[in-house]
Short mmCIF file of C-alpha atoms and ligand atoms in Angstrom, two decimals:
data_model
loop_
_atom_site.label_atom_id
_atom_site.label_comp_id
_atom_site.label_asym_id
_atom_site.label_seq_id
_atom_site.Cartn_x
_atom_site.Cartn_y
_atom_site.Cartn_z
CA MET A 13 -27.70 9.36 -7.32
CA LYS A 14 -25.17 6.92 -5.93
CA LYS A 15 -22.87 8.35 -3.27
CA ILE A 16 -19.16 8.61 -4.12
CA LEU A 17 -16.41 7.61 -1.70
CA ALA A 18 -12.66 8.15 -2.00
CA ALA A 19 -9.84 6.14 -0.45
CA LEU A 20 -6.27 7.29 0.06
CA ASP A 21 -4.01 4.22 0.25
CA GLN A 22 -0.55 5.33 1.29
CA GLY A 23 1.70 2.25 0.81
CA THR A 24 5.38 1.43 1.26
CA THR A 25 6.39 1.94 -2.35
CA SER A 26 3.54 4.03 -3.76
CA SER A 27 0.63 6.28 -2.86
CA ARG A 28 -2.70 5.38 -4.37
CA ALA A 29 -6.14 6.91 -4.52
CA VAL A 30 -9.29 5.07 -5.56
CA ILE A 31 -12.72 6.54 -6.25
CA PHE A 32 -15.64 4.19 -5.53
CA THR A 33 -19.40 4.26 -5.78
CA GLU A 34 -21.21 3.35 -2.57
CA ASP A 35 -21.76 -0.12 -4.17
CA GLY A 36 -18.02 -0.69 -4.15
CA GLU A 37 -17.55 -0.23 -7.91
CA ILE A 38 -14.21 1.36 -8.82
CA ILE A 39 -14.70 4.49 -10.93
CA ALA A 40 -11.02 5.42 -11.18
CA ALA A 41 -7.67 4.84 -9.48
CA PHE A 42 -4.25 6.44 -9.65
CA ASN A 43 -0.92 5.20 -8.36
CA LYS A 44 2.16 7.32 -7.75
CA GLU A 45 5.46 5.68 -6.80
CA PHE A 46 8.07 7.50 -4.73
CA PRO A 47 11.77 6.86 -3.96
CA GLN A 48 13.04 4.60 -1.18
CA HIS A 49 16.14 5.64 0.77
CA TYR A 50 18.65 3.17 2.23
CA PRO A 51 21.24 5.38 3.99
CA LYS A 52 22.96 2.40 5.67
CA PRO A 53 22.63 -1.39 5.44
CA GLY A 54 19.36 -2.38 7.08
CA TRP A 55 18.07 1.21 7.23
CA VAL A 56 15.00 2.31 5.25
CA GLU A 57 13.66 5.88 5.06
CA HIS A 58 11.02 7.88 3.22
CA ASP A 59 11.19 11.58 2.53
CA PRO A 60 8.02 13.01 4.17
CA LYS A 61 7.61 15.46 1.27
CA ASP A 62 7.51 12.54 -1.18
CA ILE A 63 4.79 10.85 0.85
CA LEU A 64 2.70 14.00 0.95
CA ASN A 65 3.22 15.07 -2.66
CA SER A 66 2.66 11.59 -4.10
CA GLN A 67 -0.54 11.21 -2.08
CA ILE A 68 -1.90 14.60 -3.15
CA THR A 69 -1.04 13.83 -6.80
CA ALA A 70 -2.70 10.40 -6.58
CA LEU A 71 -5.88 11.93 -5.15
CA ARG A 72 -6.07 14.77 -7.68
CA GLU A 73 -5.38 12.42 -10.62
CA ALA A 74 -7.88 9.79 -9.47
CA VAL A 75 -10.57 12.46 -9.13
CA ARG A 76 -9.67 13.88 -12.56
CA LEU A 77 -9.79 10.43 -14.20
CA SER A 78 -13.09 9.61 -12.53
CA GLY A 79 -14.78 12.66 -13.98
CA VAL A 80 -16.45 13.10 -10.60
CA ASN A 81 -16.96 16.59 -9.23
CA ALA A 82 -15.06 16.98 -5.94
CA ALA A 83 -18.25 18.40 -4.45
CA ASP A 84 -19.92 15.00 -5.05
CA ILE A 85 -17.41 13.03 -2.95
CA ALA A 86 -19.36 12.22 0.18
CA ALA A 87 -16.46 11.07 2.33
CA ILE A 88 -12.79 10.12 2.29
CA GLY A 89 -11.06 7.23 4.12
CA ILE A 90 -7.34 7.04 4.75
CA THR A 91 -5.44 3.76 4.90
CA ASN A 92 -1.69 3.39 5.17
CA GLN A 93 1.52 1.43 5.54
CA ARG A 94 1.78 0.97 9.28
CA GLU A 95 4.50 1.61 11.91
CA THR A 96 6.48 4.08 9.75
CA THR A 97 7.44 6.91 12.10
CA PHE A 98 7.38 10.68 11.61
CA LEU A 99 8.32 13.47 14.01
CA TRP A 100 7.57 17.08 13.13
CA ASP A 101 7.51 20.60 14.54
CA ARG A 102 4.03 21.53 15.78
CA ASN A 103 4.44 25.14 14.64
CA THR A 104 6.18 24.88 11.29
CA GLY A 105 5.25 21.33 10.25
CA GLU A 106 8.92 20.74 9.40
CA CYS A 107 9.87 17.07 9.87
CA VAL A 108 12.82 15.99 11.97
CA GLY A 109 14.83 13.98 9.43
CA ASN A 110 13.19 11.44 7.17
CA ALA A 111 10.43 9.07 8.21
CA ILE A 112 11.80 5.77 9.58
CA VAL A 113 10.09 3.01 7.62
CA TRP A 114 8.62 -0.12 9.23
CA GLN A 115 11.26 -2.28 7.51
CA CYS A 116 14.13 -0.30 9.08
CA ARG A 117 16.27 -2.35 11.49
CA ARG A 118 18.25 0.54 13.06
CA THR A 119 16.67 0.09 16.48
CA SER A 120 17.28 -3.67 16.82
CA GLN A 121 19.76 -3.09 19.62
CA ILE A 122 17.30 -0.98 21.60
CA VAL A 123 14.89 -3.91 21.40
CA ASP A 124 17.62 -6.42 22.35
CA ARG A 125 18.28 -4.33 25.46
CA LEU A 126 14.59 -4.21 26.42
CA VAL A 127 14.36 -7.98 26.10
CA ALA A 128 17.64 -8.52 27.99
CA ASP A 129 16.25 -6.30 30.77
CA GLY A 130 13.29 -8.67 31.05
CA CYS A 131 10.64 -6.32 29.58
CA GLY A 132 9.54 -8.68 26.80
CA ASP A 133 6.60 -10.21 28.65
CA MET A 134 5.30 -6.83 29.81
CA ILE A 135 5.42 -5.50 26.23
CA ARG A 136 3.71 -8.61 24.89
CA GLU A 137 1.00 -8.55 27.52
CA LYS A 138 0.16 -4.86 27.16
CA THR A 139 0.53 -4.40 23.39
CA GLY A 140 -0.03 -7.88 21.96
CA LEU A 141 3.19 -7.41 19.95
CA VAL A 142 6.43 -9.37 19.89
CA PRO A 143 9.13 -6.82 20.87
CA ASP A 144 10.75 -5.85 17.57
CA ALA A 145 12.32 -2.93 15.71
CA TYR A 146 9.37 -3.26 13.26
CA PHE A 147 7.09 -1.20 15.54
CA SER A 148 7.15 2.60 15.97
CA GLY A 149 8.06 2.92 19.67
CA THR A 150 11.81 2.36 19.39
CA LYS A 151 11.93 4.36 16.15
CA LEU A 152 10.48 7.38 17.98
CA LYS A 153 12.90 6.86 20.86
CA TRP A 154 15.76 6.80 18.33
CA LEU A 155 14.64 10.11 16.78
CA LEU A 156 14.32 11.81 20.18
CA ASP A 157 17.74 10.52 21.27
CA TYR A 158 19.61 11.12 18.04
CA TYR A 159 18.37 14.69 17.57
CA ASN A 160 18.39 15.41 21.33
CA LEU A 161 14.77 16.56 21.30
CA ARG A 162 13.29 15.24 24.52
CA ASP A 163 12.88 18.69 26.13
CA ARG A 164 11.09 20.07 23.10
CA ALA A 165 8.87 16.99 22.96
CA GLU A 166 8.14 17.42 26.68
CA LYS A 167 7.01 21.03 26.03
CA GLY A 168 4.61 19.85 23.32
CA GLU A 169 6.58 21.50 20.53
CA LEU A 170 6.83 18.28 18.51
CA CYS A 171 4.31 15.85 17.08
CA PHE A 172 4.88 12.11 16.61
CA GLY A 173 2.74 10.23 14.16
CA THR A 174 2.43 7.27 11.85
CA VAL A 175 1.42 7.87 8.22
CA ASP A 176 -2.26 8.37 9.07
CA SER A 177 -1.42 11.11 11.60
CA PHE A 178 1.04 12.73 9.27
CA LEU A 179 -1.51 12.85 6.42
CA CYS A 180 -4.29 14.17 8.68
CA TRP A 181 -2.09 16.89 10.10
CA ASN A 182 -1.02 17.99 6.63
CA LEU A 183 -4.21 17.50 4.61
CA LEU A 184 -7.03 18.41 6.99
CA GLU A 185 -8.32 21.82 7.98
CA GLY A 186 -7.17 22.86 11.46
CA ARG A 187 -4.31 20.31 11.44
CA PRO A 188 -5.75 17.69 13.83
CA HIS A 189 -3.04 15.63 15.58
CA VAL A 190 -4.79 12.24 15.66
CA THR A 191 -4.26 8.55 14.94
CA ASP A 192 -6.74 5.72 14.81
CA ALA A 193 -6.68 2.74 17.16
CA THR A 194 -5.43 0.26 14.51
CA ASN A 195 -2.38 2.41 13.82
CA ALA A 196 -1.85 3.20 17.51
CA GLY A 197 -1.84 -0.55 18.14
CA ARG A 198 1.30 -0.89 16.00
CA THR A 199 3.43 1.57 17.98
CA MET A 200 4.35 -0.68 20.95
CA LEU A 201 3.17 2.27 23.11
CA PHE A 202 -0.57 1.55 23.03
CA ASN A 203 -2.28 -0.67 25.58
CA LEU A 204 -4.76 -2.97 23.82
CA HIS A 205 -6.73 -3.54 27.02
CA THR A 206 -7.16 0.08 28.17
CA GLN A 207 -7.29 1.38 24.57
CA ASP A 208 -4.94 4.21 25.48
CA TRP A 209 -1.25 5.13 25.52
CA ASP A 210 0.43 3.18 28.29
CA ASP A 211 2.38 5.14 30.92
CA ASP A 212 4.70 2.21 31.76
CA LEU A 213 5.67 1.75 28.13
CA LEU A 214 6.18 5.50 27.66
CA LYS A 215 8.45 5.50 30.71
CA LEU A 216 10.33 2.46 29.47
CA LEU A 217 11.16 4.17 26.17
CA ASP A 218 11.38 7.67 27.68
CA ILE A 219 8.69 9.09 25.40
CA PRO A 220 6.92 12.31 26.51
CA LYS A 221 3.14 11.96 26.26
CA ALA A 222 2.90 15.53 24.97
CA CYS A 223 4.14 14.48 21.51
CA LEU A 224 1.59 11.70 21.01
CA PRO A 225 -1.54 12.06 18.87
CA ARG A 226 -5.08 11.68 20.19
CA VAL A 227 -6.39 8.18 19.49
CA VAL A 228 -9.70 8.16 17.61
CA ASP A 229 -12.05 5.47 16.35
CA THR A 230 -11.38 3.86 12.97
CA ALA A 231 -14.66 5.23 11.57
CA GLY A 232 -16.20 8.58 12.51
CA MET A 233 -15.77 12.26 11.73
CA ILE A 234 -12.09 13.19 11.84
CA GLY A 235 -12.12 16.53 10.03
CA MET A 236 -12.48 18.23 6.64
CA LEU A 237 -10.04 17.91 3.74
CA ASP A 238 -8.33 21.25 3.19
CA PRO A 239 -10.15 22.87 0.22
CA ALA A 240 -6.75 23.82 -1.25
CA ILE A 241 -6.37 20.17 -2.32
CA LEU A 242 -9.50 19.51 -4.39
CA GLY A 243 -11.18 22.90 -4.32
CA ARG A 244 -13.72 21.63 -1.76
CA ALA A 245 -13.75 20.74 1.91
CA ILE A 246 -14.68 17.01 2.06
CA PRO A 247 -15.32 15.05 5.27
CA VAL A 248 -12.59 12.59 6.22
CA THR A 249 -14.45 9.93 8.18
CA ALA A 250 -12.13 6.92 8.51
CA MET A 251 -8.53 5.94 9.13
CA ALA A 252 -7.07 2.45 9.36
CA GLY A 253 -3.78 0.62 8.89
CA ASP A 254 -3.76 -1.11 5.51
CA GLN A 255 -4.08 -4.70 6.74
CA HIS A 256 -7.01 -3.75 8.98
CA ALA A 257 -8.73 -1.93 6.11
CA SER A 258 -8.26 -5.01 3.95
CA LEU A 259 -9.83 -7.22 6.65
CA PHE A 260 -12.82 -4.86 6.65
CA GLY A 261 -12.92 -4.66 2.83
CA GLN A 262 -13.03 -8.46 2.76
CA ALA A 263 -16.16 -8.31 4.93
CA CYS A 264 -14.38 -10.34 7.64
CA LEU A 265 -16.69 -9.01 10.35
CA LYS A 266 -17.39 -12.23 12.26
CA THR A 267 -15.14 -13.94 14.79
CA GLY A 268 -13.06 -16.52 12.92
CA ASP A 269 -13.22 -14.72 9.53
CA ILE A 270 -9.76 -14.66 8.01
CA LYS A 271 -8.02 -12.98 5.07
CA ASN A 272 -4.58 -13.18 3.51
CA THR A 273 -3.10 -10.40 1.39
CA TYR A 274 -0.50 -11.62 -1.13
CA GLY A 275 1.68 -8.59 -1.89
CA THR A 276 5.46 -8.22 -1.55
CA GLY A 277 4.97 -9.98 1.77
CA CYS A 278 1.80 -11.71 2.93
CA PHE A 279 -0.30 -10.49 5.82
CA MET A 280 -2.86 -12.85 7.34
CA LEU A 281 -5.40 -11.48 9.82
CA MET A 282 -8.15 -13.33 11.66
CA ASN A 283 -11.01 -11.50 13.36
CA THR A 284 -11.10 -12.68 17.00
CA GLY A 285 -14.08 -10.58 18.12
CA ASP A 286 -14.27 -8.31 21.14
CA LYS A 287 -11.57 -10.09 23.18
CA PRO A 288 -7.86 -9.98 22.41
CA VAL A 289 -6.46 -13.51 21.94
CA MET A 290 -2.87 -13.75 23.15
CA SER A 291 -0.95 -16.00 20.78
CA GLU A 292 1.07 -18.94 21.99
CA HIS A 293 2.40 -19.56 18.48
CA GLY A 294 4.29 -16.40 17.65
CA LEU A 295 1.42 -14.40 16.13
CA LEU A 296 0.68 -10.77 16.94
CA THR A 297 -2.46 -9.58 18.67
CA THR A 298 -3.69 -6.44 17.02
CA MET A 299 -6.76 -4.28 16.57
CA ALA A 300 -9.14 -5.19 13.77
CA TRP A 301 -10.85 -1.79 14.18
CA ARG A 302 -12.52 0.37 16.81
CA ILE A 303 -16.00 1.65 16.03
CA ASP A 304 -18.26 3.61 18.41
CA GLY A 305 -15.55 3.12 21.02
CA LYS A 306 -15.92 -0.69 20.78
CA PRO A 307 -12.70 -2.52 19.95
CA THR A 308 -12.63 -5.58 17.71
CA TYR A 309 -9.39 -7.56 17.79
CA ALA A 310 -7.45 -9.74 15.38
CA LEU A 311 -4.55 -12.15 15.26
CA GLU A 312 -1.92 -11.34 12.65
CA GLY A 313 0.93 -13.22 11.06
CA SER A 314 3.17 -12.17 8.21
CA VAL A 315 5.31 -13.81 5.57
CA PHE A 316 8.35 -11.66 4.68
CA MET A 317 8.89 -13.14 1.19
CA GLY A 318 5.53 -13.49 -0.56
CA GLY A 319 5.33 -11.98 -4.07
CA ALA A 320 8.92 -10.87 -3.44
CA THR A 321 9.94 -14.51 -4.02
CA ILE A 322 8.59 -14.15 -7.55
CA GLN A 323 10.46 -10.87 -7.98
CA TRP A 324 13.60 -12.79 -6.98
CA LEU A 325 12.97 -15.36 -9.74
CA ARG A 326 12.63 -12.48 -12.18
CA ASP A 327 15.34 -10.06 -11.04
CA GLU A 328 18.07 -12.26 -9.54
CA LEU A 329 17.70 -15.75 -11.06
CA LYS A 330 16.28 -14.23 -14.27
CA ILE A 331 14.34 -17.41 -15.05
CA ILE A 332 11.05 -15.60 -15.70
CA GLU A 333 10.22 -12.38 -17.46
CA ASN A 334 7.14 -11.43 -15.52
CA ALA A 335 5.19 -12.58 -12.46
CA ALA A 336 2.07 -13.55 -14.42
CA GLU A 337 3.84 -16.24 -16.47
CA THR A 338 4.61 -18.26 -13.31
CA GLU A 339 1.03 -19.56 -13.33
CA GLY A 340 1.37 -21.34 -16.69
CA ILE A 341 4.90 -22.55 -15.90
CA ALA A 342 3.77 -24.12 -12.61
CA GLN A 343 0.79 -25.74 -14.30
CA SER A 344 3.00 -27.22 -17.04
CA ILE A 345 4.22 -29.92 -14.61
CA GLN A 346 2.41 -32.22 -12.19
CA SER A 347 4.55 -31.47 -9.14
CA THR A 348 7.91 -30.01 -8.10
CA GLY A 349 9.27 -33.57 -8.06
CA GLY A 350 10.21 -33.18 -4.39
CA VAL A 351 11.90 -29.77 -4.76
CA TYR A 352 11.26 -27.20 -2.00
CA LEU A 353 12.30 -23.57 -1.88
CA VAL A 354 12.36 -21.95 1.57
CA PRO A 355 12.61 -18.23 0.75
CA ALA A 356 14.11 -17.27 4.11
CA PHE A 357 16.21 -14.57 2.48
CA THR A 358 15.66 -12.20 5.42
CA GLY A 359 14.94 -14.86 8.02
CA LEU A 360 11.54 -16.32 8.83
CA GLY A 361 8.69 -14.64 10.70
CA ALA A 362 5.76 -16.27 12.50
CA PRO A 363 5.55 -19.03 13.58
CA TRP A 364 9.32 -19.65 13.27
CA TRP A 365 10.77 -16.23 14.20
CA ASP A 366 14.30 -17.11 13.16
CA MET A 367 16.23 -14.12 11.86
CA TYR A 368 19.20 -16.38 11.08
CA SER A 369 17.44 -18.81 8.72
CA ARG A 370 18.41 -18.37 5.06
CA GLY A 371 17.08 -19.25 1.62
CA THR A 372 17.23 -22.98 0.92
CA LEU A 373 16.55 -24.86 -2.32
CA ILE A 374 16.49 -28.55 -1.61
CA GLY A 375 15.48 -31.90 -3.13
CA MET A 376 16.89 -31.34 -6.60
CA THR A 377 17.80 -34.16 -8.98
CA ARG A 378 19.30 -34.24 -12.50
CA GLY A 379 15.75 -33.86 -13.82
CA THR A 380 15.07 -30.62 -11.93
CA GLY A 381 14.51 -27.68 -14.24
CA ARG A 382 13.20 -24.13 -14.34
CA ALA A 383 9.55 -25.14 -14.04
CA HIS A 384 10.20 -27.09 -10.83
CA ILE A 385 11.90 -24.10 -9.23
CA VAL A 386 9.17 -21.69 -10.34
CA ARG A 387 6.51 -24.03 -9.01
CA ALA A 388 8.44 -24.50 -5.75
CA ALA A 389 8.58 -20.70 -5.35
CA LEU A 390 4.80 -20.36 -5.70
CA GLU A 391 4.20 -23.32 -3.42
CA ALA A 392 6.52 -21.72 -0.83
CA ILE A 393 4.21 -18.70 -0.61
CA ALA A 394 1.30 -21.03 0.08
CA TYR A 395 3.23 -23.20 2.57
CA GLN A 396 4.33 -20.17 4.59
CA SER A 397 0.73 -18.91 4.64
CA ALA A 398 -0.49 -22.37 5.66
CA ASP A 399 1.92 -22.28 8.62
CA LEU A 400 0.37 -18.97 9.69
CA MET A 401 -3.09 -20.42 9.40
CA ASP A 402 -2.12 -23.44 11.48
CA ALA A 403 -0.82 -21.11 14.18
CA MET A 404 -4.14 -19.22 14.14
CA ILE A 405 -6.14 -22.43 14.36
CA ALA A 406 -3.96 -23.57 17.28
CA ASP A 407 -4.48 -20.24 19.08
CA CYS A 408 -8.25 -20.13 18.48
CA GLY A 409 -9.10 -23.82 18.59
CA SER A 410 -11.32 -23.72 15.50
CA ARG A 411 -10.84 -24.03 11.74
CA PRO A 412 -12.03 -21.18 9.53
CA GLU A 413 -14.69 -22.00 6.94
CA SER A 414 -12.75 -20.27 4.17
CA LEU A 415 -9.83 -17.95 3.47
CA GLN A 416 -10.50 -14.65 1.69
CA VAL A 417 -7.60 -13.51 -0.48
CA ASP A 418 -6.41 -10.30 -2.12
CA GLY A 419 -3.21 -8.51 -3.20
CA GLY A 420 -1.20 -8.69 -6.45
CA ALA A 421 -0.17 -12.38 -6.26
CA SER A 422 -3.73 -13.54 -5.49
CA ALA A 423 -4.34 -13.10 -9.23
CA ASN A 424 -2.31 -16.32 -9.66
CA SER A 425 -4.87 -19.13 -9.87
CA PHE A 426 -2.27 -21.90 -9.50
CA LEU A 427 -1.14 -20.33 -6.23
CA MET A 428 -4.71 -19.95 -4.98
CA GLN A 429 -5.61 -23.56 -5.86
CA PHE A 430 -2.46 -24.82 -4.15
CA GLN A 431 -3.31 -22.67 -1.11
CA ALA A 432 -6.72 -24.34 -0.90
CA ASP A 433 -5.16 -27.78 -1.39
CA ILE A 434 -2.47 -27.37 1.23
CA THR A 435 -4.73 -25.86 3.91
CA GLY A 436 -7.72 -28.04 3.06
CA ILE A 437 -9.82 -24.85 3.29
CA PRO A 438 -11.66 -23.16 0.39
CA VAL A 439 -9.95 -20.01 -0.86
CA ILE A 440 -12.24 -17.19 -1.95
CA ARG A 441 -11.13 -14.45 -4.31
CA PRO A 442 -13.37 -11.36 -4.45
CA ARG A 443 -14.26 -9.41 -7.56
CA VAL A 444 -12.52 -6.27 -6.27
CA LEU A 445 -8.91 -7.13 -5.41
CA GLU A 446 -8.33 -3.57 -4.14
CA THR A 447 -9.75 -4.59 -0.79
CA THR A 448 -7.48 -2.27 1.22
CA ALA A 449 -8.81 0.82 -0.55
CA LEU A 450 -12.31 -0.66 -0.56
CA GLY A 451 -12.11 -1.21 3.20
CA ALA A 452 -11.05 2.40 3.76
CA ALA A 453 -13.91 3.63 1.54
CA LEU A 454 -16.45 1.43 3.34
CA LEU A 455 -15.20 2.57 6.74
CA ALA A 456 -15.49 6.17 5.50
CA GLY A 457 -19.04 5.46 4.33
CA LEU A 458 -19.83 4.02 7.74
CA GLY A 459 -18.24 7.01 9.50
CA ALA A 460 -20.28 9.38 7.32
CA GLY A 461 -23.54 7.54 7.97
CA ILE A 462 -23.91 6.36 4.34
CA TYR A 463 -24.18 2.78 5.60
CA SER A 464 -26.40 2.41 8.61
CA SER A 465 -24.56 -0.56 10.12
CA LEU A 466 -21.41 -2.62 9.83
CA GLU A 467 -23.47 -5.43 8.30
CA GLU A 468 -24.68 -3.16 5.53
CA THR A 469 -21.08 -2.63 4.32
CA THR A 470 -20.69 -6.38 3.70
CA LYS A 471 -23.30 -6.27 0.91
CA VAL A 472 -20.71 -4.56 -1.24
CA TRP A 473 -18.35 -7.56 -1.15
CA GLN A 474 -18.73 -9.93 -4.10
CA LYS A 475 -17.17 -13.31 -4.73
CA ASP A 476 -15.35 -13.84 -8.00
CA LEU A 477 -13.89 -17.35 -7.72
CA GLU A 478 -13.79 -20.08 -5.09
CA PHE A 479 -10.90 -22.55 -5.10
CA THR A 480 -12.05 -25.82 -3.53
CA PRO A 481 -9.47 -28.13 -1.93
CA ARG A 482 -8.80 -31.08 -4.27
CA MET A 483 -5.71 -32.71 -2.77
CA ASP A 484 -6.24 -35.92 -0.80
CA ASP A 485 -5.20 -35.87 2.84
CA ALA A 486 -2.29 -38.30 2.43
CA THR A 487 -0.67 -36.17 -0.31
CA ARG A 488 -1.32 -32.99 1.66
CA LEU A 489 0.35 -34.35 4.78
CA LEU A 490 3.29 -35.72 2.78
CA ASN A 491 3.81 -32.36 1.06
CA LEU A 492 3.63 -30.51 4.38
CA LYS A 493 6.07 -32.94 5.95
CA GLY A 494 8.55 -32.25 3.12
CA TRP A 495 8.07 -28.50 3.58
CA HIS A 496 8.70 -28.64 7.32
CA GLU A 497 11.80 -30.78 6.78
CA ALA A 498 13.07 -28.18 4.31
CA VAL A 499 12.32 -25.34 6.78
CA LYS A 500 14.23 -27.18 9.51
CA ARG A 501 17.28 -27.30 7.26
CA SER A 502 17.12 -23.54 6.66
CA LEU A 503 16.91 -22.59 10.35
CA LEU A 504 19.84 -20.86 12.10
CA TRP A 505 21.93 -21.12 8.92
CA ALA A 506 23.52 -17.65 9.32
CA LYS A 507 23.85 -17.78 13.11
CA ASP A 508 27.65 -17.80 13.11
N1 ADP B 10 0.33 -13.29 -11.33
C1 ADP B 10 1.19 -13.25 -10.31
N2 ADP B 10 1.72 -14.38 -9.80
C2 ADP B 10 2.58 -14.36 -8.76
N3 ADP B 10 2.98 -13.23 -8.15
C3 ADP B 10 2.51 -12.08 -8.62
C4 ADP B 10 1.58 -12.01 -9.71
N4 ADP B 10 1.28 -10.71 -9.92
C5 ADP B 10 1.97 -10.00 -9.01
N5 ADP B 10 2.71 -10.81 -8.22
C6 ADP B 10 3.59 -10.42 -7.11
O1 ADP B 10 2.78 -9.63 -6.24
C7 ADP B 10 3.54 -8.52 -5.74
C8 ADP B 10 2.80 -7.22 -6.05
O2 ADP B 10 1.55 -7.21 -5.40
P1 ADP B 10 1.00 -5.87 -4.68
O3 ADP B 10 -0.28 -6.25 -4.02
O4 ADP B 10 1.00 -4.78 -5.70
O5 ADP B 10 2.17 -5.68 -3.62
P2 ADP B 10 2.55 -4.47 -2.64
O6 ADP B 10 1.25 -3.81 -2.23
O7 ADP B 10 3.28 -5.14 -1.51
O8 ADP B 10 3.45 -3.56 -3.45
C9 ADP B 10 4.90 -8.58 -6.40
O9 ADP B 10 5.83 -9.07 -5.46
C10 ADP B 10 4.73 -9.56 -7.55
O10 ADP B 10 5.91 -10.33 -7.74
O1 G3P B 11 2.57 -0.89 2.23
P1 G3P B 11 2.40 -2.36 2.35
O2 G3P B 11 1.24 -2.89 1.59
O3 G3P B 11 3.69 -3.08 2.02
O4 G3P B 11 2.04 -2.69 3.90
C1 G3P B 11 2.95 -2.50 4.89
C2 G3P B 11 2.41 -2.95 6.23
O5 G3P B 11 1.35 -2.16 6.70
C3 G3P B 11 3.54 -2.95 7.23
O6 G3P B 11 3.11 -3.39 8.48
#
């Protein structure tokens, strides 16, 4: 009988569970959304109870829909939205306030101070990250300061964790306080080179070591699922941040392999092998995974407005009814007629890093209509991703053979073809687009010994479609030139 694997995919807006066969076939999936809280402008929080309850519901429902007996689930893998910060009481499990979500900007000033004090280079060198409120370190500092909890943290009475830690502590027997290396690498407290919490960084942010979780490998025995959840104790044998799980689920195991996930935002990761590559083009250096104590590293870049640009067309401009129709609309015309949309609604990330740039729609004529704007919006997702890829190529000195894609907007074949055209690199869409959950399941299978090697997990990956570049070089360069001119005009717009 084929072995069954389960993945818990705890995301920013919903908790998901997917039940797979060991061949990577989806048997059933269940998604449970939960509320977002915005207590002040720029602040984003999640209620920890919502995270836990939605994840338990998703798992129970997915198992019910699959018709699989819980006793037949060989292993579970956890994957999660990263950086989101929880602090809870080690005795009661009660959380201190809500979780501070990765998108929350409340600690920007703490970061500004660190940079003004000249700590930016030290942070970059040790963690591979660009100092930013995005990461967990300053969020934890804020919680300890705001609730005046340093003494209790010092005494070991409190536990800090990202979503993976929080789920493990609450769902596993014996309440292990652990995190995996990919999640640890997003805290701005973890030293990529020593693979451990960094004393200098802890001192800088005044974080007591006693509240930090133990860092474990991405795949390997973590503990047993509490039988109260599915009626059976099931081994939990993997944990990974969602973008890292997706890299694994895309079988990007070789140096130079690269994937882009087209969700609300886009996250591009390139496997850089067993050495961290320090970016000179604004990318982050991050863990790909750590297996048998051996770290594999990646470069990462993100686009803030990916599929969210399409949501904007639907919800604010109201020129489309649903995301799927953008494909036909874009294909109904030959080009945007020189129109560019720079969706810098919340600034631009790598490689521009300009928080003051703003949305710009440029190049319009009397003949410009809805289709041109829709097409420009889709092209903008591809242009931003192409800029990330260029930064990766510049950092690594070699061009990838292909780009593996996944995420909701990767279903759009116009977008995928344009991505291939504008990068000049074939774009490969797999059969299973749930690569984040698949990656977590494969890592769990590896951790449980169901696959005997990393290579064996790649057999599960199957190509669906390949988009071959068709645009001639002159047109490609002209289009890119127009895009970069448009970006230049959006930069620093909101500075004053
Ligand atoms: N066919 C499509 N064409 C373009 N964008 C799409 C399409 N389908 C979904 N999207 C966009 O993809 C995003 C949803 O993808 P998903 O992977 O579920 O995102 P997330 O995990 O960030 O919630 C939305 O922003 C939506 O606008
Ligand atoms: O939950 P997602 O898919 O939006 O992913 C969030 C990222 O992990 C944030 O770094």
